[in-house]
Tab-separated table of C-alpha atoms in Angstrom:
chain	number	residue	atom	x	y	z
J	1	UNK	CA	0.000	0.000	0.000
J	2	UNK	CA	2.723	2.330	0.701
J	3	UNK	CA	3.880	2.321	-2.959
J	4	UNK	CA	0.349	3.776	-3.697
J	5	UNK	CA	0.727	6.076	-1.538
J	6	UNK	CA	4.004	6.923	-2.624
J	7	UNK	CA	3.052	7.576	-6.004
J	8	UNK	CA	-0.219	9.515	-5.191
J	9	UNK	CA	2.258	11.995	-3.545
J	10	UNK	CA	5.223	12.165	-6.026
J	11	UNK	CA	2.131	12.893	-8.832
J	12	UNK	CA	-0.131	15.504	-6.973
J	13	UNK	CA	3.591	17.358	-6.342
J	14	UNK	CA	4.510	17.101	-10.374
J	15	UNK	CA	0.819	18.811	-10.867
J	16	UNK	CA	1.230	21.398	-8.364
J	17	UNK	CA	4.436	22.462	-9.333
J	18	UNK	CA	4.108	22.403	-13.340
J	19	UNK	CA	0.391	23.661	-13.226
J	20	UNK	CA	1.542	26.622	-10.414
J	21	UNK	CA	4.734	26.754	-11.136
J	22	UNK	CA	5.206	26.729	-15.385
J	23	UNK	CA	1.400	27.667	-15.901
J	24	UNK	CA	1.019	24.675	-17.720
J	25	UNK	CA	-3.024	23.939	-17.882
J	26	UNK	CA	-4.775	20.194	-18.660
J	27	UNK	CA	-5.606	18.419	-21.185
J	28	UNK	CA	-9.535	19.307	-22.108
J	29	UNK	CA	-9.969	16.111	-23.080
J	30	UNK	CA	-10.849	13.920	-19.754
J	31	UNK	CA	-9.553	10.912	-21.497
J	32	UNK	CA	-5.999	11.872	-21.627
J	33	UNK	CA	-6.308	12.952	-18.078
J	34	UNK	CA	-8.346	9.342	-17.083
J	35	UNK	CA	-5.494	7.610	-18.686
J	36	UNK	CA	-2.271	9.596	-16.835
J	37	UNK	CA	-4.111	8.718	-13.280
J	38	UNK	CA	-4.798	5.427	-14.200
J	39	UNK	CA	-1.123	4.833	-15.862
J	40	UNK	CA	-0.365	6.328	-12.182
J	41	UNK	CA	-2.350	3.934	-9.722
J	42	UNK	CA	-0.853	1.186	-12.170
J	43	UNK	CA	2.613	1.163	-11.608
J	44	UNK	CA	1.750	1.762	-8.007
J	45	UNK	CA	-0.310	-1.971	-7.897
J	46	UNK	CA	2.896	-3.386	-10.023
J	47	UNK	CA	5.222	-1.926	-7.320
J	48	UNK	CA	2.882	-3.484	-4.316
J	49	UNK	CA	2.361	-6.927	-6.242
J	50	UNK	CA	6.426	-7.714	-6.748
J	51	UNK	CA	7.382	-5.698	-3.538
J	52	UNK	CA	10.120	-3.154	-5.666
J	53	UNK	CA	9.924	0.261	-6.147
J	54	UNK	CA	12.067	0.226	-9.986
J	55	UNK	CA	14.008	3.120	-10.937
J	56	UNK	CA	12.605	2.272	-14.515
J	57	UNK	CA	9.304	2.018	-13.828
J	58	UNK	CA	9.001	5.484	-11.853
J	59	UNK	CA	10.449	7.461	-14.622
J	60	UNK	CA	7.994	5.896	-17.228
J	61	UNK	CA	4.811	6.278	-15.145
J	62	UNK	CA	6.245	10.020	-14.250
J	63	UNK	CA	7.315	11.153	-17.972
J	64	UNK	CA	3.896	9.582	-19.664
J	65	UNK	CA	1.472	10.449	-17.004
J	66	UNK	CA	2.783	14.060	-17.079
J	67	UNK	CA	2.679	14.270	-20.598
J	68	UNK	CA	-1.234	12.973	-20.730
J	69	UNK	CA	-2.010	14.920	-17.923
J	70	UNK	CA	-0.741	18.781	-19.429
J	71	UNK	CA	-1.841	19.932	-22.995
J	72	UNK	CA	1.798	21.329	-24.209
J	73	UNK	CA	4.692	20.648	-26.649
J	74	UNK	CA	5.570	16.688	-25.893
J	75	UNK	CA	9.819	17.721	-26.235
J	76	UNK	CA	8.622	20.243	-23.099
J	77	UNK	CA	7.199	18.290	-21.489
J	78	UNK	CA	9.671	15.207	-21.725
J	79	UNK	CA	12.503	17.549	-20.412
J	80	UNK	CA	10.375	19.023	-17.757
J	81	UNK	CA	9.791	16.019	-16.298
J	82	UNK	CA	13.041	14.823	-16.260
J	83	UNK	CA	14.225	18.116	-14.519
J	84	UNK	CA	11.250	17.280	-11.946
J	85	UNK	CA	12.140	14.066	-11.210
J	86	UNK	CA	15.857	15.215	-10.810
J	87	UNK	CA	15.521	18.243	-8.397
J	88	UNK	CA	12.382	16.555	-6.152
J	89	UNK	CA	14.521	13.858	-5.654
J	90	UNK	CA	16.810	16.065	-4.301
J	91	UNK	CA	15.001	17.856	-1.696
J	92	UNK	CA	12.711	14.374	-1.051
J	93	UNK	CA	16.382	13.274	-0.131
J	94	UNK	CA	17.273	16.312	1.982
J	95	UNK	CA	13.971	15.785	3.727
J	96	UNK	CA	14.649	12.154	4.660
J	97	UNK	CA	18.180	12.907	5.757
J	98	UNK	CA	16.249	15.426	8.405
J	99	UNK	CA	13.329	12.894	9.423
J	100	UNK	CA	16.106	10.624	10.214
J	101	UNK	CA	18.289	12.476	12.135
J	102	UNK	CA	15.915	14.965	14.145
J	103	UNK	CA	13.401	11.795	15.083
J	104	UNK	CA	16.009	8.652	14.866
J	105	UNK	CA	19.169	10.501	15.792
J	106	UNK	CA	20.734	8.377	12.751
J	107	UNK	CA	20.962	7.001	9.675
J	108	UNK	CA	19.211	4.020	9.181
J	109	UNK	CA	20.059	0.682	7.610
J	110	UNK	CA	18.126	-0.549	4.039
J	111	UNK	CA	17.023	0.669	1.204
J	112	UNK	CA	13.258	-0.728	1.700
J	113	UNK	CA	10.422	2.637	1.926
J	114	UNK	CA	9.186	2.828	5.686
J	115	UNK	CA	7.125	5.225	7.684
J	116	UNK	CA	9.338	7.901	6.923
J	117	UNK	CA	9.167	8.074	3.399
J	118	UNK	CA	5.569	9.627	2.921
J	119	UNK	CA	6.809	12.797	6.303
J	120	UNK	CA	9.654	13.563	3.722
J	121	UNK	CA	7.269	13.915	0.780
J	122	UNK	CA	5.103	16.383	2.550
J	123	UNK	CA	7.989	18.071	4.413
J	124	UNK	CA	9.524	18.419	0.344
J	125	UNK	CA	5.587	19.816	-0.318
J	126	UNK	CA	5.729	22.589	2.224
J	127	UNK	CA	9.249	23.973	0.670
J	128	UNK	CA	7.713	23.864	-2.921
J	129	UNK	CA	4.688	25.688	-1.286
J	130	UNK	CA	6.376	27.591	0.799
J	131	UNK	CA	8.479	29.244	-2.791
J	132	UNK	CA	4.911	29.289	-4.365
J	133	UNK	CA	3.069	31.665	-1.984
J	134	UNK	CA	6.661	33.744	-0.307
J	135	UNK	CA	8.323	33.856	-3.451
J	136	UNK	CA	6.099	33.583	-7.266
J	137	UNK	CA	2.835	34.706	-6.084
J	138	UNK	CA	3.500	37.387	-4.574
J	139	UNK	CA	5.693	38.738	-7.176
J	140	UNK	CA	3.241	37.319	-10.057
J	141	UNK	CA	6.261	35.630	-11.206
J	142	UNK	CA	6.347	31.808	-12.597
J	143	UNK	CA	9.238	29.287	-12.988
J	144	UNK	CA	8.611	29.430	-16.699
J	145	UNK	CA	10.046	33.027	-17.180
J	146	UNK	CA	13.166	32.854	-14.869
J	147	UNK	CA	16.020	32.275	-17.336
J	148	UNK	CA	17.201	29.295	-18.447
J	149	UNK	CA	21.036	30.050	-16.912
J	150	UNK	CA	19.107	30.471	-13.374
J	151	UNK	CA	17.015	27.055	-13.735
J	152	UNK	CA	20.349	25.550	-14.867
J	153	UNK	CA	22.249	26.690	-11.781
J	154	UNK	CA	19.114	25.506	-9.370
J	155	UNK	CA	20.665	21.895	-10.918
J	156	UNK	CA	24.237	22.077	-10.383
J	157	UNK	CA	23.711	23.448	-7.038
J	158	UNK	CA	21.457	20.895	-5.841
J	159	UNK	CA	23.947	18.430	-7.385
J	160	UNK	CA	26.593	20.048	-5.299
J	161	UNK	CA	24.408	19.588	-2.230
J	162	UNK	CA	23.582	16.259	-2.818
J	163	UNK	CA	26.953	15.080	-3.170
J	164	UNK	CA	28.130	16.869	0.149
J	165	UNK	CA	25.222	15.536	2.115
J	166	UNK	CA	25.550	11.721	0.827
J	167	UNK	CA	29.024	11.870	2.175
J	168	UNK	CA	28.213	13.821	5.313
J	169	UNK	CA	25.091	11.505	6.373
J	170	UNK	CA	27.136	8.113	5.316
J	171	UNK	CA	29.722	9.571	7.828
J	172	UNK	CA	27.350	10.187	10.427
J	173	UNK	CA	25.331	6.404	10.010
J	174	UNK	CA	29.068	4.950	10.705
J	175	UNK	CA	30.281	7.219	13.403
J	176	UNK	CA	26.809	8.301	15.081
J	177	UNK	CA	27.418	6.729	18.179
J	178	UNK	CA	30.590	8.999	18.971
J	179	UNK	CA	28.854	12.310	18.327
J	180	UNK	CA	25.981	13.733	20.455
J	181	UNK	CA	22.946	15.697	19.679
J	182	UNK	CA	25.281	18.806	19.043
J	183	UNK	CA	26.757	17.496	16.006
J	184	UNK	CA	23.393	16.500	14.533
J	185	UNK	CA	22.130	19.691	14.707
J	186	UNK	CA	24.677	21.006	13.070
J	187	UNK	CA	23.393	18.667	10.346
J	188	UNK	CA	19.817	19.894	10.672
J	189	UNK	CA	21.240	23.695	10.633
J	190	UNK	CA	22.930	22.646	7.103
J	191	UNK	CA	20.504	21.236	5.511
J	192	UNK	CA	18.227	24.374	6.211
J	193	UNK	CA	20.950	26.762	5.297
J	194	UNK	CA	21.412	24.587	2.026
J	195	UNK	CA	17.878	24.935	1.022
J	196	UNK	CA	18.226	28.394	1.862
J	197	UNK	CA	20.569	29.005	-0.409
J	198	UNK	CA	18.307	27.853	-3.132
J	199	UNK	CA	15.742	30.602	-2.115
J	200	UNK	CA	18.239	32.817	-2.021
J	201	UNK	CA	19.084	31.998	-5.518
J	202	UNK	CA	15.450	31.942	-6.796
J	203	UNK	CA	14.789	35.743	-5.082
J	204	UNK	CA	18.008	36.675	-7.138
J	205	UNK	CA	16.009	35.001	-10.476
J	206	UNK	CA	12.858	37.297	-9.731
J	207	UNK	CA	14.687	39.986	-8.785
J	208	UNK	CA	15.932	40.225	-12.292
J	209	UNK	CA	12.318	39.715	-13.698
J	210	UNK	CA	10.757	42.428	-11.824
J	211	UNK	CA	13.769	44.698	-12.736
J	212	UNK	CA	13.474	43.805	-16.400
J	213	UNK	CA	9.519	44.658	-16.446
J	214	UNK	CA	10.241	47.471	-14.475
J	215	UNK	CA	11.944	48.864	-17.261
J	216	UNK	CA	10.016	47.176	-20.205
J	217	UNK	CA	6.975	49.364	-18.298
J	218	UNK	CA	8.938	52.759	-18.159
J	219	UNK	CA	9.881	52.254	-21.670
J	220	UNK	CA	6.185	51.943	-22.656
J	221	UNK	CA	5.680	55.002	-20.678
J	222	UNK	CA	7.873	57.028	-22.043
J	223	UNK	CA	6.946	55.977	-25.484
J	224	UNK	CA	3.471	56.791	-25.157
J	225	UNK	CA	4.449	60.179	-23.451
J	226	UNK	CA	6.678	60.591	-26.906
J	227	UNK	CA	3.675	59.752	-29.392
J	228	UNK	CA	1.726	62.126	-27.773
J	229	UNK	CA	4.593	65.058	-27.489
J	230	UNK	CA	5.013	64.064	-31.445
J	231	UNK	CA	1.356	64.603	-31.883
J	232	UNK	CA	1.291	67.816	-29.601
J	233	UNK	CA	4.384	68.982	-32.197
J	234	UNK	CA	2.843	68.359	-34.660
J	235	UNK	CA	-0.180	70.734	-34.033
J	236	UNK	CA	1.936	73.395	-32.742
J	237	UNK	CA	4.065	73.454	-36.014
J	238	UNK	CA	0.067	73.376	-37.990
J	239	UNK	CA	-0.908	76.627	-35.799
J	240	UNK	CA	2.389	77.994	-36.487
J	241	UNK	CA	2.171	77.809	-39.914
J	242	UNK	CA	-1.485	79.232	-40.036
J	243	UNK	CA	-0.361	82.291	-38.018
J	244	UNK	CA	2.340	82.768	-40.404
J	245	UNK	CA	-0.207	82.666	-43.037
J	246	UNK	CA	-2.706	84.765	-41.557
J	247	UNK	CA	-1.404	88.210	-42.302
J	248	UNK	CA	-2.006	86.978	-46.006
J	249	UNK	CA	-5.184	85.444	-45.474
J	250	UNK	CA	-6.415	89.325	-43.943
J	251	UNK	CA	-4.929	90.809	-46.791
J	252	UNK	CA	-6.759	88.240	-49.529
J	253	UNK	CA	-10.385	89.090	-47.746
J	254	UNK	CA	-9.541	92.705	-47.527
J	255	UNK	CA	-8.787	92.569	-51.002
J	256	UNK	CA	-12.374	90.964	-51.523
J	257	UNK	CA	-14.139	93.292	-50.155
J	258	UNK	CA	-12.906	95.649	-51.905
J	259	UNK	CA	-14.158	94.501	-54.722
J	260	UNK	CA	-17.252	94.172	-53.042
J	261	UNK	CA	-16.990	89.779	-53.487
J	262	UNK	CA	-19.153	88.965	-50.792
J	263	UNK	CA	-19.921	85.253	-51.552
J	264	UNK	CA	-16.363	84.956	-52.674
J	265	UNK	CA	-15.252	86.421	-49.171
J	266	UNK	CA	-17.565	84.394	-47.265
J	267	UNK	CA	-16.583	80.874	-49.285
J	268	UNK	CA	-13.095	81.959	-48.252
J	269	UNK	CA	-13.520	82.378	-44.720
J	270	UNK	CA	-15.054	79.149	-44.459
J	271	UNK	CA	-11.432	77.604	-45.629
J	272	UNK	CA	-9.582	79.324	-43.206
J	273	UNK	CA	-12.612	78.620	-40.474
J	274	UNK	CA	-12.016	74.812	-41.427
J	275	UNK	CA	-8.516	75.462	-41.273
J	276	UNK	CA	-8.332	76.771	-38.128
J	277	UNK	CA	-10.924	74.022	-36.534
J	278	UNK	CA	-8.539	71.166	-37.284
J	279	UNK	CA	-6.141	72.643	-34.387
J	280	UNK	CA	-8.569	72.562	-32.088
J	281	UNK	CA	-8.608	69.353	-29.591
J	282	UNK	CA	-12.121	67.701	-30.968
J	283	UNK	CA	-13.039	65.925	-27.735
J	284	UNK	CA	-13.587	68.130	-24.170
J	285	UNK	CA	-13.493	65.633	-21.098
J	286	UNK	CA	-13.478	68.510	-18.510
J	287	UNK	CA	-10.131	67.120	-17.230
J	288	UNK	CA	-7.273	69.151	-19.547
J	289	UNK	CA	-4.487	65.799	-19.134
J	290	UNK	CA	-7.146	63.961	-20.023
J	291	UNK	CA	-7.761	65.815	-23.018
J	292	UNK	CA	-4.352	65.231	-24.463
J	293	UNK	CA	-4.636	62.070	-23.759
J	294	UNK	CA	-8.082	61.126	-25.639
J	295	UNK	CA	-7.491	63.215	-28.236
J	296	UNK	CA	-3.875	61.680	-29.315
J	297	UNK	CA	-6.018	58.185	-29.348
J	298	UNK	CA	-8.951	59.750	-31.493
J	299	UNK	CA	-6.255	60.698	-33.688
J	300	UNK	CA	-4.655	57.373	-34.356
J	301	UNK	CA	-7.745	55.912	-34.634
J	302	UNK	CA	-8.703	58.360	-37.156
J	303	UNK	CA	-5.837	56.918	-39.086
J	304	UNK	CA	-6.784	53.499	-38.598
J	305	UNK	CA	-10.252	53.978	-39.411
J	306	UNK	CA	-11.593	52.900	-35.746
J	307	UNK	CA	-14.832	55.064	-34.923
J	308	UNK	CA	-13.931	56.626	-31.641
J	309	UNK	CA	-16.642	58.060	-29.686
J	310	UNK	CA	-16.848	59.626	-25.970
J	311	UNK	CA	-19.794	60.574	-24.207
J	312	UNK	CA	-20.206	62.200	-21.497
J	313	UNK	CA	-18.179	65.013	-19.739
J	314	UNK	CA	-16.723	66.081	-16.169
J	315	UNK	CA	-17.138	68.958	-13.914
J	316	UNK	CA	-13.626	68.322	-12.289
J	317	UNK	CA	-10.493	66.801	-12.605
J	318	UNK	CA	-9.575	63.592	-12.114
J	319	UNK	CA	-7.713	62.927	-8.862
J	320	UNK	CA	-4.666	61.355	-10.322
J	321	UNK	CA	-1.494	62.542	-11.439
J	322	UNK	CA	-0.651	62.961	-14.942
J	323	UNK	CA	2.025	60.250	-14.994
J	324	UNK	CA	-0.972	57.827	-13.608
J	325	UNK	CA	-3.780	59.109	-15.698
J	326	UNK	CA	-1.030	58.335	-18.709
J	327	UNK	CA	-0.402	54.717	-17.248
J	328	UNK	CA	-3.921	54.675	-17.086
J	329	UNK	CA	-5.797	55.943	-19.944
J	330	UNK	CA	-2.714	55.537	-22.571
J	331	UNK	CA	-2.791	51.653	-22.153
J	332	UNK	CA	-6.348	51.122	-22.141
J	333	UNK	CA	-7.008	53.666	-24.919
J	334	UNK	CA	-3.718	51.537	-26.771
J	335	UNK	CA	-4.793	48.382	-26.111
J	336	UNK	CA	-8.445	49.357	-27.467
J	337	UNK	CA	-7.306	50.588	-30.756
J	338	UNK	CA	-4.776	47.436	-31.290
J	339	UNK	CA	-7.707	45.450	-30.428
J	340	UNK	CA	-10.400	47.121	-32.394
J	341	UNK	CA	-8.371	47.628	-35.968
J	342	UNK	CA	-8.499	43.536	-35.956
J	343	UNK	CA	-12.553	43.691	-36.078
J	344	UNK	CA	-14.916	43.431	-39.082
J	345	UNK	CA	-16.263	46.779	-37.531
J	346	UNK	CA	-13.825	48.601	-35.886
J	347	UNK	CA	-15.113	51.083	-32.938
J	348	UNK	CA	-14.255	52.268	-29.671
J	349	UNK	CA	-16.836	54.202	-27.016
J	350	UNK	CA	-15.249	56.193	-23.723
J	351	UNK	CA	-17.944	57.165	-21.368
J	352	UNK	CA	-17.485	59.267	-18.569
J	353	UNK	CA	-19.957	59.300	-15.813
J	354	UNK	CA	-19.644	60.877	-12.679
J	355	UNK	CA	-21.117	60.625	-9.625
J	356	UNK	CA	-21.038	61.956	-6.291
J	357	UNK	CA	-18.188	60.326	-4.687
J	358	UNK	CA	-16.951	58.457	-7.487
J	359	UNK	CA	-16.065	59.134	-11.700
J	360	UNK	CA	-16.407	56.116	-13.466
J	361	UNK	CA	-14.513	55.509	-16.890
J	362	UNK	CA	-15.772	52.752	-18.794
J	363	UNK	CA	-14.302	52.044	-22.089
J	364	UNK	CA	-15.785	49.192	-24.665
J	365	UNK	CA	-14.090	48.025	-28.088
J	366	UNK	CA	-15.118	45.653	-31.053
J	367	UNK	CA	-12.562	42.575	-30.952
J	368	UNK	CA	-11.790	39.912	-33.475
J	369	UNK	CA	-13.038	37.046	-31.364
J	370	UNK	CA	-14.149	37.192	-27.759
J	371	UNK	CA	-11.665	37.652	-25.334
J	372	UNK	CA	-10.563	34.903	-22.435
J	373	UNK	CA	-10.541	36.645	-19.097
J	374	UNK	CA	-8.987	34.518	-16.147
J	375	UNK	CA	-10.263	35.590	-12.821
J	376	UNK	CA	-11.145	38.911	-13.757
J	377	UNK	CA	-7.993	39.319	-15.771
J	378	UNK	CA	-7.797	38.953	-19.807
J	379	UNK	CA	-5.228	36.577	-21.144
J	380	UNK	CA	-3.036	38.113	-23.550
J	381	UNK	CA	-3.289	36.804	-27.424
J	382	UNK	CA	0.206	37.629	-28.194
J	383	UNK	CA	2.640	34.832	-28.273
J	384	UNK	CA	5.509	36.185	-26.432
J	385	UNK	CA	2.756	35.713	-23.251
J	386	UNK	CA	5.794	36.349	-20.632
J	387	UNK	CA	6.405	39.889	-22.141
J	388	UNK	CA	3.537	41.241	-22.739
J	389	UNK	CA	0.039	41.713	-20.788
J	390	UNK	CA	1.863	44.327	-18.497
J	391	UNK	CA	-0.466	47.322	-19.986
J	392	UNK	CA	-3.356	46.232	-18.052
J	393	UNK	CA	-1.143	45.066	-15.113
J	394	UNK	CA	-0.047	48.715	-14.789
J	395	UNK	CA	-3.901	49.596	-15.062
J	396	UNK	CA	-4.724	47.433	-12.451
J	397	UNK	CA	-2.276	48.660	-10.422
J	398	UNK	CA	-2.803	52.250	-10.787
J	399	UNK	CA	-6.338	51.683	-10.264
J	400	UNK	CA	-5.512	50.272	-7.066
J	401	UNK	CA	-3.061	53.111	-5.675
J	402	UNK	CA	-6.152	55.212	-5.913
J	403	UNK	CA	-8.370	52.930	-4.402
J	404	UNK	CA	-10.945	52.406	-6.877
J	405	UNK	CA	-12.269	49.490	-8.206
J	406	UNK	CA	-11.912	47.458	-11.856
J	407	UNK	CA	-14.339	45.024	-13.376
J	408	UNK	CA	-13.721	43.514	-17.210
J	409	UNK	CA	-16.103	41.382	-19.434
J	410	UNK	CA	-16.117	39.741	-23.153
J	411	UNK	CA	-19.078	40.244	-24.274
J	412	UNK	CA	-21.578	40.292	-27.170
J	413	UNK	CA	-23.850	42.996	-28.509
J	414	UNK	CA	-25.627	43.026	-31.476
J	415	UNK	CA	-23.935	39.786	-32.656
J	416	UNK	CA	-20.910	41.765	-32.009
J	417	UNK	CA	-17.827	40.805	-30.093
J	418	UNK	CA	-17.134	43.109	-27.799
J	419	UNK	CA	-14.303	43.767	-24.651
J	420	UNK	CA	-15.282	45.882	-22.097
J	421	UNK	CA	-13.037	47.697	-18.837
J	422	UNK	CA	-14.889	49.672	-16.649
J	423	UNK	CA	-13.208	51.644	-13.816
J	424	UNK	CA	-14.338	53.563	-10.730
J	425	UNK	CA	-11.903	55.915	-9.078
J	426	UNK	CA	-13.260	57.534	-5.864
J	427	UNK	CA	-12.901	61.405	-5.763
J	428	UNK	CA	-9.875	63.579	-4.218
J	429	UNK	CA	-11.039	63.322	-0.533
J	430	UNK	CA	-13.835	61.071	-0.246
C-alpha cells in the first residue's frame, strides 16, 4: 500500500508544481487525463504486487502520465519532467536525511520505503509551497520566465548539495554513536541553510524579472508620453504655420471686399474657419491631461479607421497625477485601438460618468473574437505571453493606488464581439 501512496504523492507534487509553477493547464480532453491517473495507480499496484519500487518504472509512469495529464509541446514536457524528477529527488532526499536524524538521531540501515518516506514527501511539499506563496505569487512571477542560466544553476547546485550531504550523512550512520545531539544539529542547521541558499538563488532570479519589467513598463511610458509630445508637435508646427499665413489670409479678404466679393469672401472664410478648426482638440473631457490624452487616441484611430466616440463630460479633474492618468488611460485607450483595428467593424466608445463620490470611466471596443478573461484578468493573445500583458497590469495597479475598483467582461452585442473595462476611481477626498 505504501507504494500507492508513494506515487499519489510524487504525482499531486509534479501537478502542483508544473500547473503553479510553469502555468502549464490540462488536457480538455478527460480521457488523456483518465489515462495519466490510471497509468499512475498502475505502476503503483505493479510496485505493491512484486514488492520493488524500480528506478525504470518510476520514470515511465512520471514522464507519460505528465505528458497525458498537461496539454503542451511533448519535447517540453519530456525535459520538464526529467528536470522534476531530478531536483524533487533532491530535496525528497534532503527531507529524509532530516526525518532521520531529528526523530532517529541516525541514519538508518536498508534501502526498503518505511514510515518515513511519505513525512519527507510532505515536508519536500511545504518547501515547494512555501516558494509558491513567499516567493512567485507574490511577485506574479512563474518558474517558466526565470532564465534558463538560473534554472540551470538551481541543478548544479542541488547536485553540489547532494553530493556533500551523501558523504556527510554516510559519515554520520558509521560514526553516530561517537557524536551527540550537538553534532546533529549542526546537520539539521545545514541542511536548512542549504535549502536556503536555493531561495536565495530563486529571489536573485525574480529579482531580475521584476527589474526587467520594471523597465520594459517605463519604456512603454515614455513611449506613449513621446507619441503624444510628437502629436502635440505636430499641431503646434500646424498653428504655427497658419499664423504665419494669416497676415495673407487678412490681406486676400480685404482685397475681396474691396471689390465688393461677398460670396467669394464668405466661401473663403469658411477655408480658413475649417482650417483653423482642425487645431482645435475635438473631444472636451473637462479634465485638460485627459484631453491630451483622448485626443492623441482619437487621432490614431482616425488613421486606422476605428470610430472613436466619448460621451459624457466632467465637472472636475480627475484625482490622479498625470504620470498615472497616462499609465492609465494611454494603455487602455492603446490596447483598445490594437484590439479594435483587428474587427470586421472597428469602434471604440469612452464614457465618462460621474457621480457623487466616485467618476467612473468605462471604455468598450469591437474585438476579433471574444476575449478569455482569467479571474477577472484577460489573457493576452500575443505569443511572447511572458512579455507582454503588463499594460493592463499597470492599469490594475494604478487603479488600485487610488483605491478604486476594476471590473472587465467579453461580451456580445448586437452579434458583435465586444471587450469591455470599466473603472471607478473615488474622488480627491472622499
Amino acid at each position: 500500500m505504501v507504494y500507492l501512496v508513494d506515487n499519489l504523492l510524487n504525482y499531486f507534487i509534479y501537478l502542483f508544481i508544473i500547473h503553479f509553477g510553469f502555468r502549464l493547464n490540462p488536457r480538455k480532453n478527460r480521457l488523456f487525463i483518465g489515462a495519466s491517473v490510471l497509468i499512475m495507480l498502475s505502476a503503483g499496484a505493479y510496485n505493491v504486487y512484486f514488492d520493488t519500487n524500480s528506478p525504470i518504472v518510476y520514470l515511465l509512469w512520471s514522464v507519460i502520465s505528465i505528458c497525458l495529464f498537461f496539454e503542451d509541446r511533448l519535447w517540453h514536457l519530456l525535459v520538464l519532467s526529467a528536470a522534476l524528477m531530478y531536483f524533487t529527488g533532491i530535496m525528497d532526499t534532503f527531507s529524509v536525511m532530516l526525518i532521520q536524524i531529528v526523530l532517529i538521531g541516525r541514519g538508518v540501515d536498508g534501502t526498503d520505503i518505511t514510515w518515513w518516506m511519505e513525512p519527507a514527501y510532505l515536508l519536500s511539499f511545504f518547501v515547494y509551497l512555501l516558494v509558491y506563496l513567499r516567493i512567485l505569487k507574490k511577485n506574479d512571477v512563474y518558474l517558466c520566465d526565470i532564465k534558463i542560466k538560473y534554472k540551470f544553476a538551481f541543478l548544479i547546485q542541488i547536485s553540489i548539495f547532494q553530493m556533500f550531504y551523501n558523504f556527510v550523512f554516510y559519515f554520520f550512520h558509521e560514526n553516530h554513536t561517537m557524536y551527540g545531539w550537538d553534532a546533529y544539529a549542526v546537520f539539521l542547521i545545514s541542511i536548512v541553510g542549504a535549502i536556503y541558499s536555493l531561495f536565495l538563488t530563486l529571489s536573485l532570479a525574480v529579482k531580475q524579472i521584476l527589474s526587467n519589467r520594471q523597465n520594459k513598463e517605463l519604456q512603454s511610458f515614455l513611449y506613449m508620453q513621446k507619441q503624444q509630445y510628437d502629436y502635440q508637435l505636430q499641431q503646434s508646427a500646424a498653428i504655427r504655420r497658419f499664423k504665419h499665413d494669416l497676415v495673407n489670409h487678412m490681406g486676400v479678404l480685404r482685397e475681396l471686399m474691396n471689390e465688393k466679393k461677398t460670396e467669394e469672401a464668405k466661401e473663403y472664410i469658411d477655408v480658413i474657419w475649417n482650417l483653423q478648426d482642425e487645431f482645435d482638440l475635438k473631444i472636451h473631457t473637462g479634465d485638460s491631461f485627459l484631453d491630451v490624452i483622448v485626443n492623441y487616441y482619437l487621432y490614431l484611430a482616425i488613421k486606422e479607421q476605428v470610430e472613436f466616440v466619448v460621451l459624457g463630460k466632467l465637472t472636475e479633474k480627475i484625482p490622479l497625477e498625470l504620470f498615472d492618468i497616462t499609465t492609465l488611460m494611454g494603455n487602455i485607450l492603446q490596447n483598445a485601438v490594437e484590439a479594435a483595428v483587428k474587427a470586421d467593424v472597428p469602434r471604440i466608445r469612452v464614457e465618462l460618468i460621474e457621480h457623487k463620490k466616485e467618476i467612473f470611466i468605462v471604455v468598450s471596443n469591437s474585438v476579433a473574437e471574444k476575449v478569455t478573461i482569467e479571474k477577472g484578468f484577460f489573457m493576452t493573445s500575443k505569443k511572447d505571453k511572458a512579455n507582454h500583458g503588463f499594460g493592463l497590469k499597470n492599469m490594475i495597479a494604478t487603479v488600485t493606488k487610488y483605491h478604486g475598483e476594476y471590473y472587465m467582461e467579453s461580451m456580445e452585442e448586437n452579434g458583435e464581439a465586444l471587450f469591455k473595462i470599466s473603472i471607478a476611481i473615488p474622488k480627491a477626498g472622499d
